[in-house]
Amino acid sequence: MDKRGIAGVIVLVILLGCFFQFSRMDGFLKLDYFRNLNFVPQNILQGTHTQGEKEKYLILYDPRDVPSVFANRRLAWLLEQQKKEAVSCSIYGDTAVDASYRGVLLAASNWNKTVVLPKLADYAAQGGTVAFMMHPEVEAGVGVPDICQEMAGFAVAGGQKSVLGIQLNTDFLFAGKGFSFGEGTQYHTDTLSVTLQDGDVVHITALDGSPLLWEHAYGQGKCLFYNGAVRDDKTNIGVLTAMLAHCGEDSIYPVVGTKLFFIDDFPAPVPEGNFDKIYDELHVNTADFFRHIWWPFMRECADKYSLKYTGLIIESYGDQVKGPFVPTQGRQARDNLIVYGRELLDMGGELGLHGYNHQSLAPAGYNQDELDYVPWASKEDMVESLQELRRYIKSAYPDYDFQSYVPPSDILSPEGHEAVKEVFPELKVYSSLFDGLYSERGYYQDFARNEDGTYEIPRFTSGYAPDRQNMWENISVINYIGVFSHFVHPDELFYEESKDLTWAMMVQGFHNFLAEINDRFGWLRPVTDSECVAYFADYLDMDYRVTREQDKLILNCWNYHYPLRFVLRSSKEIAEVTGGSARKIGDDAYMIETEKPETIIQWKEKAK
């Protein structure tokens, strides 16, 4: 071979060496370094402060009764979130009741000791709204005051009883009409046996037809009656919100207006070999199921139902809780992190954090026995595991800021929270559960901003085939704050809870669930977890005032960056909107989106 041929061989060997070295170092997987893509446009602060008082509500409660004190706090908190003023007064005082209140909320069951009942009757007769937020006590020898039965349009027909389920007869909760659930659940409400008057509008009943919420015209005003109580869970927060929204005419309140979807444990190591349930139904191994069936299905759903996924990464499925924490061995898990992660980001999704492994960051006493988890001995061990997670993800995505954290199994101790903050100070948002049983020791959240500037944005429902109670929870929370927040796991087909479900059944259940969400709440804008922060921050920081005139409603807003969203409850028809837009979202409900600090909603003239 001549010198030229030898030189050519040497060059070829060098090029092949570079090729294989580049491949070994994931070069072809990482040709494009991903940075956070900001899908929420930057915007300047909008609006200037407008003079005028906040809308005001009077809450009457019993300071000697624990459920009443709780109801007062829950209602005052809800009004504060809506930028409205709550005036709380004892039922034992001679409180002034006048037309300056948009509504009066009687959040007590001891009606016989409520001093201002005659004033409430006068207030309603002159055009006000009185909302009875819980049914009265019924004791032997002590009747329900006649004036209350007259105002609310009912007669006591017996004592208390427990009824099952929910039936929404109207759009009192917008986009809820026709919905029902309860069969096979433990969702009971303690109610009062009553007989209603002709003309009462029954908005909600139990499955057996027992009235749970109705409306009665009284003089020039009206009364609302909730035949239950303010629950100590959050499942009826939508009912409370709807009652506030039906106080007076043309009520309006702010919402966030977003739709979130989380995939926990994704990207994550994929089990090798065959899983009998998958192989018997689909004739593929586990890795091929995830790559060629599950992930294409999820991508199809994102496109069909307008979803943006937030994927939560774990490095290992091991149960190690003591260092040193060894990096995941082999290429497959790392390749999955890069390939699936890149495809998720290409779809407009987000990569967030779940953990080094799936062991919840908590010491003993956090329900580990039930979950077959191992408690952590110290915060230092938690920190060390998260440092290995940081090394792992930054080796694949060095320029990406991970801003979202979801705790494994939605459990996070104070020590675990501190460990996460120490290793990932750039985090913006924590997402866990909105509600649940205390005995399960979950990390339960309200929508909130923490003192350190991070945010709490919870999830409400989960799974590929959610039951009807899950849909009720979505209807309730969307009426409250205008957020849909759901999560799934890639491997739910493996779960004991899914033993009676095939993949085909899960696919159909998922389609049914997402189609119903879109049919009822198609106006929600899809966002990732950290993108939601921008809209939620505006929801917290903005303020507004409302002016009502005979032919229009004027909405003035300030201290916000992005278009704001409101829910307007009105039986009137909108003729025109200037400075914003309107979309009908229920029989008597509109979603108003502001485009300018002043939005004017012009009403149609009634036909003569």
Coordinates of C-alpha atoms in Angstrom, one line a residue:
M1 CA 0.0 0.0 0.0
D2 CA 1.4 3.4 -0.9
K3 CA 1.8 6.3 1.5
R4 CA -1.5 7.9 0.2
G5 CA -3.4 4.8 1.0
I6 CA -1.9 4.4 4.4
A7 CA -2.8 8.0 5.2
G8 CA -6.3 7.4 4.1
V9 CA -6.7 4.4 6.4
I10 CA -5.3 6.5 9.3
V11 CA -7.8 9.3 8.6
L12 CA -10.6 6.7 8.4
V13 CA -9.6 5.1 11.7
I14 CA -9.4 8.5 13.4
L15 CA -12.9 9.5 12.1
L16 CA -14.4 6.2 13.2
G17 CA -12.8 6.7 16.6
C18 CA -14.3 10.1 16.9
F19 CA -17.7 8.7 15.8
F20 CA -17.8 6.0 18.4
Q21 CA -16.5 8.3 21.1
F22 CA -19.1 10.9 20.2
S23 CA -21.8 8.2 20.3
R24 CA -20.5 6.8 23.6
M25 CA -20.8 10.3 25.1
D26 CA -24.4 10.6 23.9
G27 CA -23.4 13.2 21.3
F28 CA -26.1 12.2 18.8
L29 CA -28.7 12.4 21.5
K30 CA -27.5 15.8 22.6
L31 CA -26.8 17.7 19.4
D32 CA -29.2 20.4 20.6
Y33 CA -28.9 21.5 24.2
F34 CA -32.3 22.3 25.6
R35 CA -32.8 25.5 27.5
N36 CA -36.1 26.4 29.1
L37 CA -38.5 27.5 26.4
N38 CA -40.6 30.3 27.6
F39 CA -44.1 29.7 26.1
V40 CA -45.6 32.5 28.3
P41 CA -44.8 35.8 26.5
Q42 CA -43.1 38.4 28.7
N43 CA -45.3 41.4 29.3
I44 CA -45.2 44.7 31.1
L45 CA -47.2 45.5 34.1
Q46 CA -50.7 46.6 33.1
G47 CA -53.3 48.9 34.5
T48 CA -53.5 51.7 37.1
H49 CA -55.3 51.6 40.5
T50 CA -59.0 52.5 40.1
Q51 CA -60.9 54.2 42.9
G52 CA -63.8 52.3 44.4
E53 CA -64.6 49.9 47.2
K54 CA -64.3 46.1 47.0
E55 CA -67.5 44.1 46.8
K56 CA -68.5 43.3 50.4
Y57 CA -70.2 40.2 52.0
L58 CA -71.5 39.7 55.5
I59 CA -70.7 36.4 57.2
L60 CA -72.8 35.6 60.3
Y61 CA -71.3 32.8 62.3
D62 CA -71.5 31.2 65.8
P63 CA -68.2 31.7 67.7
R64 CA -69.3 29.0 70.1
D65 CA -69.6 26.3 67.5
V66 CA -66.6 24.7 65.8
P67 CA -68.2 23.9 62.4
S68 CA -69.5 27.4 62.2
V69 CA -66.1 28.9 63.1
F70 CA -64.5 26.7 60.4
A71 CA -67.2 27.7 57.9
N72 CA -66.5 31.4 58.6
R73 CA -62.8 30.9 58.0
R74 CA -63.3 29.0 54.8
L75 CA -65.7 31.6 53.4
A76 CA -63.6 34.5 54.4
W77 CA -60.6 32.9 52.8
L78 CA -62.5 32.2 49.6
L79 CA -63.7 35.8 49.4
E80 CA -60.2 37.1 50.0
Q81 CA -58.9 35.0 47.1
Q82 CA -61.6 36.6 44.9
K83 CA -60.4 40.1 46.0
K84 CA -63.7 40.7 47.8
E85 CA -64.2 41.9 51.4
A86 CA -65.6 39.6 54.1
V87 CA -67.2 41.1 57.2
S88 CA -67.6 38.4 59.9
C89 CA -70.0 39.0 62.8
S90 CA -71.4 36.9 65.5
I91 CA -75.0 35.7 65.3
Y92 CA -75.4 36.8 68.9
G93 CA -74.9 40.5 68.0
D94 CA -77.3 43.1 66.6
T95 CA -75.4 43.5 63.4
A96 CA -76.4 46.2 60.9
V97 CA -77.6 44.6 57.6
D98 CA -77.9 47.0 54.6
A99 CA -77.7 47.1 50.8
S100 CA -73.9 47.7 50.9
Y101 CA -73.5 43.9 51.2
R102 CA -73.6 42.0 47.9
G103 CA -74.8 39.0 49.9
V104 CA -75.3 37.8 53.5
L105 CA -74.0 34.4 54.4
L106 CA -75.6 32.7 57.4
A107 CA -72.8 30.2 58.3
A108 CA -74.4 28.8 61.5
S109 CA -76.9 26.1 62.4
N110 CA -78.2 27.7 65.6
W111 CA -80.9 29.8 63.9
N112 CA -83.0 30.3 67.0
K113 CA -80.1 32.3 68.6
T114 CA -79.5 34.4 65.5
V115 CA -80.5 38.0 66.5
V116 CA -80.8 39.6 63.1
L117 CA -83.2 37.2 61.4
P118 CA -85.8 40.0 60.9
K119 CA -83.2 42.2 59.4
L120 CA -82.2 39.4 57.0
A121 CA -85.8 39.1 55.9
D122 CA -86.0 42.9 55.2
Y123 CA -82.7 42.8 53.4
A124 CA -83.9 40.0 51.0
A125 CA -87.3 41.5 50.5
Q126 CA -85.6 44.7 49.3
G127 CA -83.5 42.9 46.7
G128 CA -80.6 41.3 48.6
T129 CA -79.5 37.7 48.6
V130 CA -79.4 35.7 51.8
A131 CA -77.4 32.4 51.5
F132 CA -78.1 29.8 54.2
M133 CA -74.7 27.9 54.1
M134 CA -75.8 25.0 56.4
H135 CA -79.1 23.5 57.5
P136 CA -80.3 24.4 61.0
E137 CA -80.2 22.3 64.2
V138 CA -83.4 20.4 64.8
E139 CA -83.9 19.5 68.5
A140 CA -86.8 18.1 70.4
G141 CA -89.1 20.9 71.5
V142 CA -87.2 23.5 69.5
G143 CA -88.5 24.3 66.0
V144 CA -86.9 26.0 63.1
P145 CA -87.8 29.7 63.1
D146 CA -90.9 30.3 60.9
I147 CA -89.3 33.4 59.4
C148 CA -86.4 31.2 58.0
Q149 CA -88.7 28.6 56.5
E150 CA -90.7 31.4 54.9
M151 CA -87.6 33.2 53.5
A152 CA -86.0 30.0 52.1
G153 CA -89.3 28.4 50.9
F154 CA -89.4 25.2 52.8
A155 CA -91.1 23.4 55.7
V156 CA -89.3 20.9 58.0
A157 CA -90.6 17.4 57.4
G158 CA -88.6 15.4 59.8
G159 CA -85.1 15.1 61.3
Q160 CA -81.7 14.7 59.8
K161 CA -80.8 12.0 57.4
S162 CA -77.7 10.9 55.4
V163 CA -78.1 10.9 51.6
L164 CA -75.8 9.5 48.9
G165 CA -74.3 11.3 46.0
I166 CA -74.8 14.4 43.8
Q167 CA -77.1 15.2 40.9
L168 CA -76.7 18.6 39.2
N169 CA -80.0 19.6 37.8
T170 CA -79.0 23.0 36.5
D171 CA -75.8 24.9 35.6
F172 CA -75.6 26.4 39.2
L173 CA -72.1 25.1 39.0
F174 CA -71.3 26.2 35.4
A175 CA -70.8 23.4 32.9
G176 CA -72.1 20.9 35.4
K177 CA -75.7 20.4 34.4
G178 CA -76.7 16.8 34.0
F179 CA -73.8 15.4 36.0
S180 CA -74.3 12.9 38.7
F181 CA -72.3 10.5 40.8
G182 CA -72.5 8.5 44.0
E183 CA -73.2 4.9 43.3
G184 CA -70.5 2.7 44.9
T185 CA -69.0 5.6 46.8
Q186 CA -69.1 6.8 50.4
Y187 CA -70.0 10.4 49.4
H188 CA -72.8 11.2 51.9
T189 CA -74.3 14.4 53.0
D190 CA -76.1 14.9 56.3
T191 CA -79.3 16.8 55.4
L192 CA -82.6 18.0 56.9
S193 CA -85.8 16.3 55.7
V194 CA -87.8 19.1 54.1
T195 CA -90.8 19.9 51.9
L196 CA -90.3 22.6 49.3
Q197 CA -92.7 25.3 48.1
D198 CA -93.9 25.5 44.5
G199 CA -91.6 27.8 42.5
D200 CA -88.5 26.8 44.3
V201 CA -85.6 26.1 41.9
V202 CA -83.8 22.9 43.0
H203 CA -80.3 23.1 41.6
I204 CA -78.7 20.1 43.3
T205 CA -80.2 16.9 44.7
A206 CA -78.9 13.6 46.1
L207 CA -79.3 10.5 44.0
D208 CA -82.6 9.7 45.8
G209 CA -84.0 13.2 44.9
S210 CA -83.5 14.7 48.3
P211 CA -83.0 18.5 47.8
L212 CA -79.4 19.6 48.6
L213 CA -79.4 23.2 47.2
W214 CA -82.3 25.3 46.1
E215 CA -83.2 28.9 45.4
H216 CA -86.4 30.7 46.6
A217 CA -87.6 34.1 45.4
Y218 CA -88.4 36.4 48.4
G219 CA -89.7 39.9 47.8
Q220 CA -87.4 41.6 45.4
G221 CA -84.5 39.4 46.4
K222 CA -83.8 35.7 46.9
C223 CA -82.6 33.1 49.3
L224 CA -80.2 30.3 48.6
F225 CA -80.3 27.2 50.9
Y226 CA -77.6 24.6 51.1
N227 CA -79.0 21.6 52.8
G228 CA -75.7 20.3 54.1
A229 CA -72.6 21.9 55.8
V230 CA -69.3 23.3 54.9
R231 CA -67.3 20.1 54.7
D232 CA -64.0 19.6 56.5
D233 CA -62.6 18.4 53.1
K234 CA -62.5 20.5 50.0
T235 CA -65.0 18.5 47.9
N236 CA -67.7 21.1 48.0
I237 CA -65.5 24.2 47.4
G238 CA -67.2 24.6 44.0
V239 CA -70.7 24.7 45.7
L240 CA -69.5 27.4 48.0
T241 CA -68.0 29.4 45.1
A242 CA -71.2 29.0 43.1
M243 CA -73.3 30.2 46.1
L244 CA -71.2 33.4 46.3
A245 CA -71.4 33.8 42.6
H246 CA -75.2 33.7 42.8
C247 CA -75.4 36.5 45.3
G248 CA -76.9 39.5 43.5
E249 CA -77.0 39.9 39.8
D250 CA -74.1 39.8 37.3
S251 CA -71.5 38.5 39.7
I252 CA -67.9 38.2 38.5
Y253 CA -64.8 36.7 40.0
P254 CA -61.2 35.9 38.8
V255 CA -59.9 32.5 37.9
V256 CA -56.5 31.3 36.7
G257 CA -57.9 29.6 33.6
T258 CA -55.4 26.8 33.0
K259 CA -55.1 23.1 32.2
L260 CA -52.2 21.1 33.6
F261 CA -51.2 17.5 33.0
F262 CA -48.4 15.6 34.8
I263 CA -46.7 12.4 34.0
D264 CA -45.1 11.1 37.2
D265 CA -42.0 8.8 36.8
F266 CA -41.3 10.1 33.3
P267 CA -38.6 9.8 32.0
A268 CA -37.6 6.9 34.2
P269 CA -35.8 3.5 33.8
V270 CA -37.9 1.0 31.8
P271 CA -38.2 -2.5 33.2
E272 CA -36.6 -5.2 31.0
G273 CA -38.2 -8.3 29.8
N274 CA -41.9 -9.2 29.5
F275 CA -44.8 -8.3 31.8
D276 CA -47.4 -11.1 31.4
K277 CA -50.4 -8.8 31.3
I278 CA -48.9 -6.6 28.5
Y279 CA -47.5 -9.6 26.6
D280 CA -50.8 -11.5 26.7
E281 CA -52.9 -8.6 25.4
L282 CA -50.4 -6.8 23.1
H283 CA -47.7 -9.3 22.4
V284 CA -44.8 -7.0 23.0
N285 CA -42.2 -6.7 25.7
T286 CA -42.3 -4.0 28.3
A287 CA -39.7 -1.7 26.6
D288 CA -41.6 -1.9 23.3
F289 CA -44.9 -1.2 25.0
F290 CA -43.6 2.1 26.4
R291 CA -41.8 3.1 23.2
H292 CA -44.3 2.0 20.5
I293 CA -47.7 1.9 22.2
W294 CA -47.9 4.0 25.4
W295 CA -45.8 7.0 24.3
P296 CA -47.4 7.4 20.9
F297 CA -50.8 7.2 22.5
M298 CA -49.8 9.9 25.0
R299 CA -48.5 12.1 22.2
E300 CA -51.8 11.6 20.2
C301 CA -53.8 12.6 23.3
A302 CA -51.7 15.7 23.8
D303 CA -52.6 16.8 20.2
K304 CA -56.2 15.7 20.3
Y305 CA -57.1 17.2 23.7
S306 CA -54.7 20.2 23.7
L307 CA -52.5 19.1 26.6
K308 CA -48.9 20.1 27.6
Y309 CA -47.2 17.5 29.7
T310 CA -45.0 18.1 32.7
G311 CA -42.8 15.0 33.1
L312 CA -41.3 14.2 36.5
I313 CA -37.9 12.4 36.3
I314 CA -36.6 9.7 38.6
E315 CA -33.2 8.1 38.2
S316 CA -33.8 4.7 39.9
Y317 CA -36.6 2.5 41.1
G318 CA -34.4 1.1 43.9
D319 CA -35.2 1.5 47.6
Q320 CA -31.8 2.9 48.7
V321 CA -32.0 5.6 51.4
K322 CA -28.4 5.6 52.6
G323 CA -25.4 6.9 50.7
P324 CA -23.3 6.6 48.7
F325 CA -25.9 6.9 46.0
V326 CA -24.5 5.1 42.9
P327 CA -25.3 6.5 39.4
T328 CA -27.7 4.3 37.4
Q329 CA -25.6 1.7 35.5
G330 CA -25.9 1.1 31.8
R331 CA -26.9 3.3 28.9
Q332 CA -30.6 2.5 28.6
A333 CA -31.9 4.6 31.4
R334 CA -29.8 7.6 30.4
D335 CA -30.8 7.2 26.7
N336 CA -34.4 7.1 27.8
L337 CA -33.9 10.3 29.8
I338 CA -32.5 12.1 26.7
V339 CA -34.7 10.6 24.0
Y340 CA -38.1 10.8 25.8
G341 CA -37.1 14.1 27.5
R342 CA -36.2 15.7 24.2
E343 CA -39.4 14.5 22.6
L344 CA -41.4 15.9 25.5
L345 CA -39.7 19.3 25.2
D346 CA -40.2 19.3 21.5
M347 CA -44.0 19.0 22.2
G348 CA -43.9 22.1 24.3
G349 CA -43.8 20.1 27.6
E350 CA -41.6 20.5 30.6
L351 CA -39.1 18.4 32.5
G352 CA -39.5 18.5 36.3
L353 CA -38.2 16.5 39.3
H354 CA -39.6 13.5 41.2
G355 CA -36.6 12.1 43.0
Y356 CA -33.4 10.0 42.9
N357 CA -35.7 7.1 43.4
H358 CA -39.4 6.7 44.4
Q359 CA -38.8 6.7 48.2
S360 CA -40.7 9.7 49.6
L361 CA -38.5 12.1 51.3
A362 CA -39.8 11.5 54.9
P363 CA -38.7 9.9 58.1
A364 CA -40.6 7.1 59.7
G365 CA -44.3 7.8 60.4
Y366 CA -45.3 8.9 56.9
N367 CA -47.4 5.8 55.9
Q368 CA -44.3 3.9 54.6
D369 CA -45.7 0.6 55.8
E370 CA -48.8 0.9 53.7
L371 CA -46.7 1.9 50.6
D372 CA -43.9 -0.6 51.2
Y373 CA -41.4 2.3 51.3
V374 CA -38.3 2.7 53.4
P375 CA -38.0 5.7 55.8
W376 CA -35.1 8.1 55.5
A377 CA -32.8 8.3 58.5
S378 CA -31.7 11.9 58.0
K379 CA -32.0 15.1 55.9
E380 CA -28.4 14.6 55.0
D381 CA -29.2 11.3 53.3
M382 CA -32.0 13.0 51.4
V383 CA -29.6 15.8 50.3
E384 CA -27.0 13.3 49.1
S385 CA -29.5 11.4 47.0
L386 CA -30.8 14.6 45.4
Q387 CA -27.2 15.7 44.6
E388 CA -26.8 12.4 42.6
L389 CA -30.1 13.2 40.8
R390 CA -28.8 16.7 40.0
R391 CA -25.6 15.2 38.6
Y392 CA -27.6 12.8 36.5
I393 CA -30.0 15.3 34.9
K394 CA -27.4 18.0 34.4
S395 CA -25.2 15.6 32.5
A396 CA -28.0 15.2 30.0
Y397 CA -29.5 18.7 30.2
P398 CA -26.7 21.1 31.3
D399 CA -28.5 24.3 30.2
Y400 CA -32.0 23.4 31.4
D401 CA -33.4 24.9 34.6
F402 CA -35.6 22.4 36.4
Q403 CA -38.4 24.5 38.0
S404 CA -41.0 22.0 39.1
Y405 CA -41.0 19.3 41.8
V406 CA -43.6 16.6 42.6
P407 CA -42.9 14.4 45.7
P408 CA -43.0 10.6 45.1
S409 CA -46.4 9.3 46.2
D410 CA -47.3 12.9 47.0
I411 CA -45.6 12.6 50.4
L412 CA -43.0 15.3 51.6
S413 CA -41.9 15.9 55.1
P414 CA -40.5 19.3 56.3
E415 CA -37.0 17.8 56.3
G416 CA -37.6 16.6 52.7
H417 CA -38.8 20.0 51.7
E418 CA -35.6 21.6 53.1
A419 CA -33.5 19.0 51.3
V420 CA -35.1 19.7 47.9
K421 CA -34.7 23.5 48.4
E422 CA -31.0 23.1 49.3
V423 CA -30.1 21.0 46.3
F424 CA -32.4 22.7 43.8
P425 CA -32.7 26.4 44.8
E426 CA -33.9 27.3 41.3
L427 CA -37.2 25.5 41.8
K428 CA -40.3 27.6 41.3
V429 CA -43.3 25.4 42.0
Y430 CA -44.2 22.4 44.2
S431 CA -47.1 20.2 43.0
S432 CA -48.7 17.5 45.1
L433 CA -52.4 16.9 46.2
F434 CA -55.2 19.3 46.8
D435 CA -57.1 17.1 49.2
G436 CA -57.0 13.8 50.9
L437 CA -57.1 11.9 54.2
Y438 CA -54.9 13.0 57.0
S439 CA -54.1 9.4 57.9
E440 CA -52.4 9.0 54.5
R441 CA -49.9 11.7 55.5
G442 CA -50.0 13.3 52.0
Y443 CA -48.5 16.7 51.2
Y444 CA -51.8 18.5 50.8
Q445 CA -51.8 22.0 49.3
D446 CA -53.9 25.0 48.7
F447 CA -53.0 27.3 45.8
A448 CA -50.5 29.6 47.4
R449 CA -47.3 31.6 47.1
N450 CA -44.7 30.8 49.8
E451 CA -42.6 33.4 51.6
D452 CA -39.5 32.3 49.6
G453 CA -41.3 33.1 46.3
T454 CA -42.1 29.6 45.3
Y455 CA -45.6 28.4 44.5
E456 CA -47.9 25.6 45.5
I457 CA -50.0 24.4 42.6
P458 CA -51.8 21.1 43.5
R459 CA -53.2 18.3 41.4
F460 CA -56.8 17.0 41.9
T461 CA -57.3 13.8 40.1
S462 CA -55.3 10.9 38.6
G463 CA -55.4 7.8 36.4
Y464 CA -56.3 6.7 32.9
A465 CA -59.9 5.7 33.7
P466 CA -61.0 8.2 36.5
D467 CA -64.3 7.5 38.2
R468 CA -67.3 9.9 38.4
Q469 CA -66.1 11.2 41.8
N470 CA -63.0 12.4 40.1
M471 CA -65.1 14.3 37.5
W472 CA -67.1 15.9 40.3
E473 CA -63.8 17.0 41.9
N474 CA -62.8 18.6 38.6
I475 CA -66.2 20.4 38.2
S476 CA -65.9 21.7 41.7
V477 CA -62.4 23.0 41.5
I478 CA -62.8 24.5 38.1
N479 CA -65.8 26.4 39.3
Y480 CA -63.6 27.6 42.3
I481 CA -60.4 28.6 40.6
G482 CA -60.5 27.6 36.9
V483 CA -57.8 25.0 37.0
F484 CA -57.7 21.4 35.7
S485 CA -54.8 19.5 37.1
H486 CA -54.4 15.7 36.5
F487 CA -51.7 13.2 36.6
V488 CA -50.9 9.6 35.4
H489 CA -48.0 7.2 35.6
P490 CA -46.6 5.3 32.6
D491 CA -46.7 2.0 34.4
E492 CA -50.3 2.1 35.9
L493 CA -51.2 -1.0 33.9
F494 CA -48.8 -2.9 36.3
Y495 CA -50.6 -1.7 39.4
E496 CA -52.7 -3.9 41.7
E497 CA -55.5 -1.3 41.4
S498 CA -55.5 -1.9 37.6
K499 CA -55.8 -5.7 37.8
D500 CA -59.3 -5.7 36.3
L501 CA -58.3 -3.3 33.5
T502 CA -56.9 -4.1 30.1
W503 CA -54.8 -1.5 28.1
A504 CA -57.8 -1.2 25.7
M505 CA -60.1 -0.3 28.7
M506 CA -57.6 2.2 30.0
V507 CA -57.3 3.8 26.5
Q508 CA -61.1 4.1 26.2
G509 CA -61.4 5.4 29.8
F510 CA -58.7 8.1 29.1
H511 CA -60.4 9.2 25.9
N512 CA -63.8 9.4 27.6
F513 CA -62.4 11.4 30.5
L514 CA -60.4 13.9 28.4
A515 CA -63.3 14.4 25.9
E516 CA -65.7 15.2 28.8
I517 CA -63.2 17.7 30.3
N518 CA -62.9 19.4 26.9
D519 CA -66.6 19.4 26.3
R520 CA -67.3 21.0 29.6
F521 CA -64.2 23.2 30.0
G522 CA -62.8 23.7 26.5
W523 CA -61.8 27.3 27.4
L524 CA -58.9 26.3 29.7
R525 CA -55.5 27.1 28.2
P526 CA -52.9 24.3 28.3
V527 CA -49.8 25.0 30.3
T528 CA -46.9 23.2 32.0
D529 CA -46.4 23.5 35.7
S530 CA -43.9 26.3 35.6
E531 CA -45.8 28.1 32.9
C532 CA -48.9 28.1 35.2
V533 CA -46.9 30.2 37.7
A534 CA -47.0 33.3 35.5
Y535 CA -50.8 33.2 35.3
F536 CA -51.2 32.2 38.9
A537 CA -48.9 35.0 40.1
D538 CA -51.1 37.5 38.2
Y539 CA -54.2 35.9 39.8
L540 CA -52.6 36.6 43.2
D541 CA -51.2 40.1 42.5
M542 CA -53.9 41.7 40.3
D543 CA -56.8 43.7 41.6
Y544 CA -60.0 44.9 40.1
R545 CA -63.2 46.9 40.6
V546 CA -66.6 46.4 39.0
T547 CA -69.1 49.1 38.0
R548 CA -72.7 47.9 37.1
E549 CA -74.9 50.1 35.0
Q550 CA -78.3 49.3 33.5
D551 CA -76.9 48.5 30.0
K552 CA -73.4 47.4 30.9
L553 CA -70.8 46.1 33.3
I554 CA -67.4 47.8 33.5
L555 CA -64.4 45.8 34.8
N556 CA -61.2 47.8 35.7
C557 CA -58.1 45.8 36.4
W558 CA -54.5 46.6 37.4
N559 CA -51.2 45.1 38.6
Y560 CA -51.0 42.2 36.1
H561 CA -48.9 41.2 33.1
Y562 CA -51.0 38.8 31.0
P563 CA -54.6 38.7 29.9
L564 CA -56.8 38.0 33.0
R565 CA -59.7 35.6 33.1
F566 CA -62.9 36.0 35.0
V567 CA -66.1 34.0 35.4
L568 CA -69.2 36.1 35.0
R569 CA -72.6 34.7 36.2
S570 CA -75.5 36.5 34.5
S571 CA -78.8 35.5 32.9
K572 CA -78.4 38.5 30.5
E573 CA -77.1 38.2 26.9
I574 CA -73.9 39.9 25.9
A575 CA -74.2 42.2 22.9
E576 CA -70.5 43.4 22.7
V577 CA -67.3 43.4 24.7
T578 CA -64.7 46.1 24.3
G579 CA -61.2 45.7 25.8
G580 CA -61.6 42.0 26.1
S581 CA -63.6 39.0 24.9
A582 CA -66.4 36.7 26.2
R583 CA -67.1 33.0 25.7
K584 CA -70.2 31.3 26.9
I585 CA -69.3 28.5 29.3
G586 CA -72.6 27.6 30.9
D587 CA -76.3 28.5 30.7
D588 CA -75.8 31.7 32.7
A589 CA -72.0 31.8 32.7
Y590 CA -69.3 33.5 30.6
M591 CA -65.5 33.5 30.6
I592 CA -64.3 37.0 30.3
E593 CA -60.7 37.5 29.1
T594 CA -59.3 41.0 29.4
E595 CA -57.2 42.6 26.7
K596 CA -57.0 46.1 28.2
P597 CA -57.1 47.4 31.8
E598 CA -60.7 48.5 31.2
T599 CA -63.2 45.9 29.8
I600 CA -66.8 46.9 29.0
I601 CA -69.4 44.2 28.7
Q602 CA -72.5 45.6 26.9
W603 CA -75.8 43.9 27.5
K604 CA -78.3 43.1 24.8
E605 CA -81.6 45.0 25.1
K606 CA -84.5 42.8 26.1
A607 CA -87.1 42.3 23.4
K608 CA -90.2 44.3 24.1

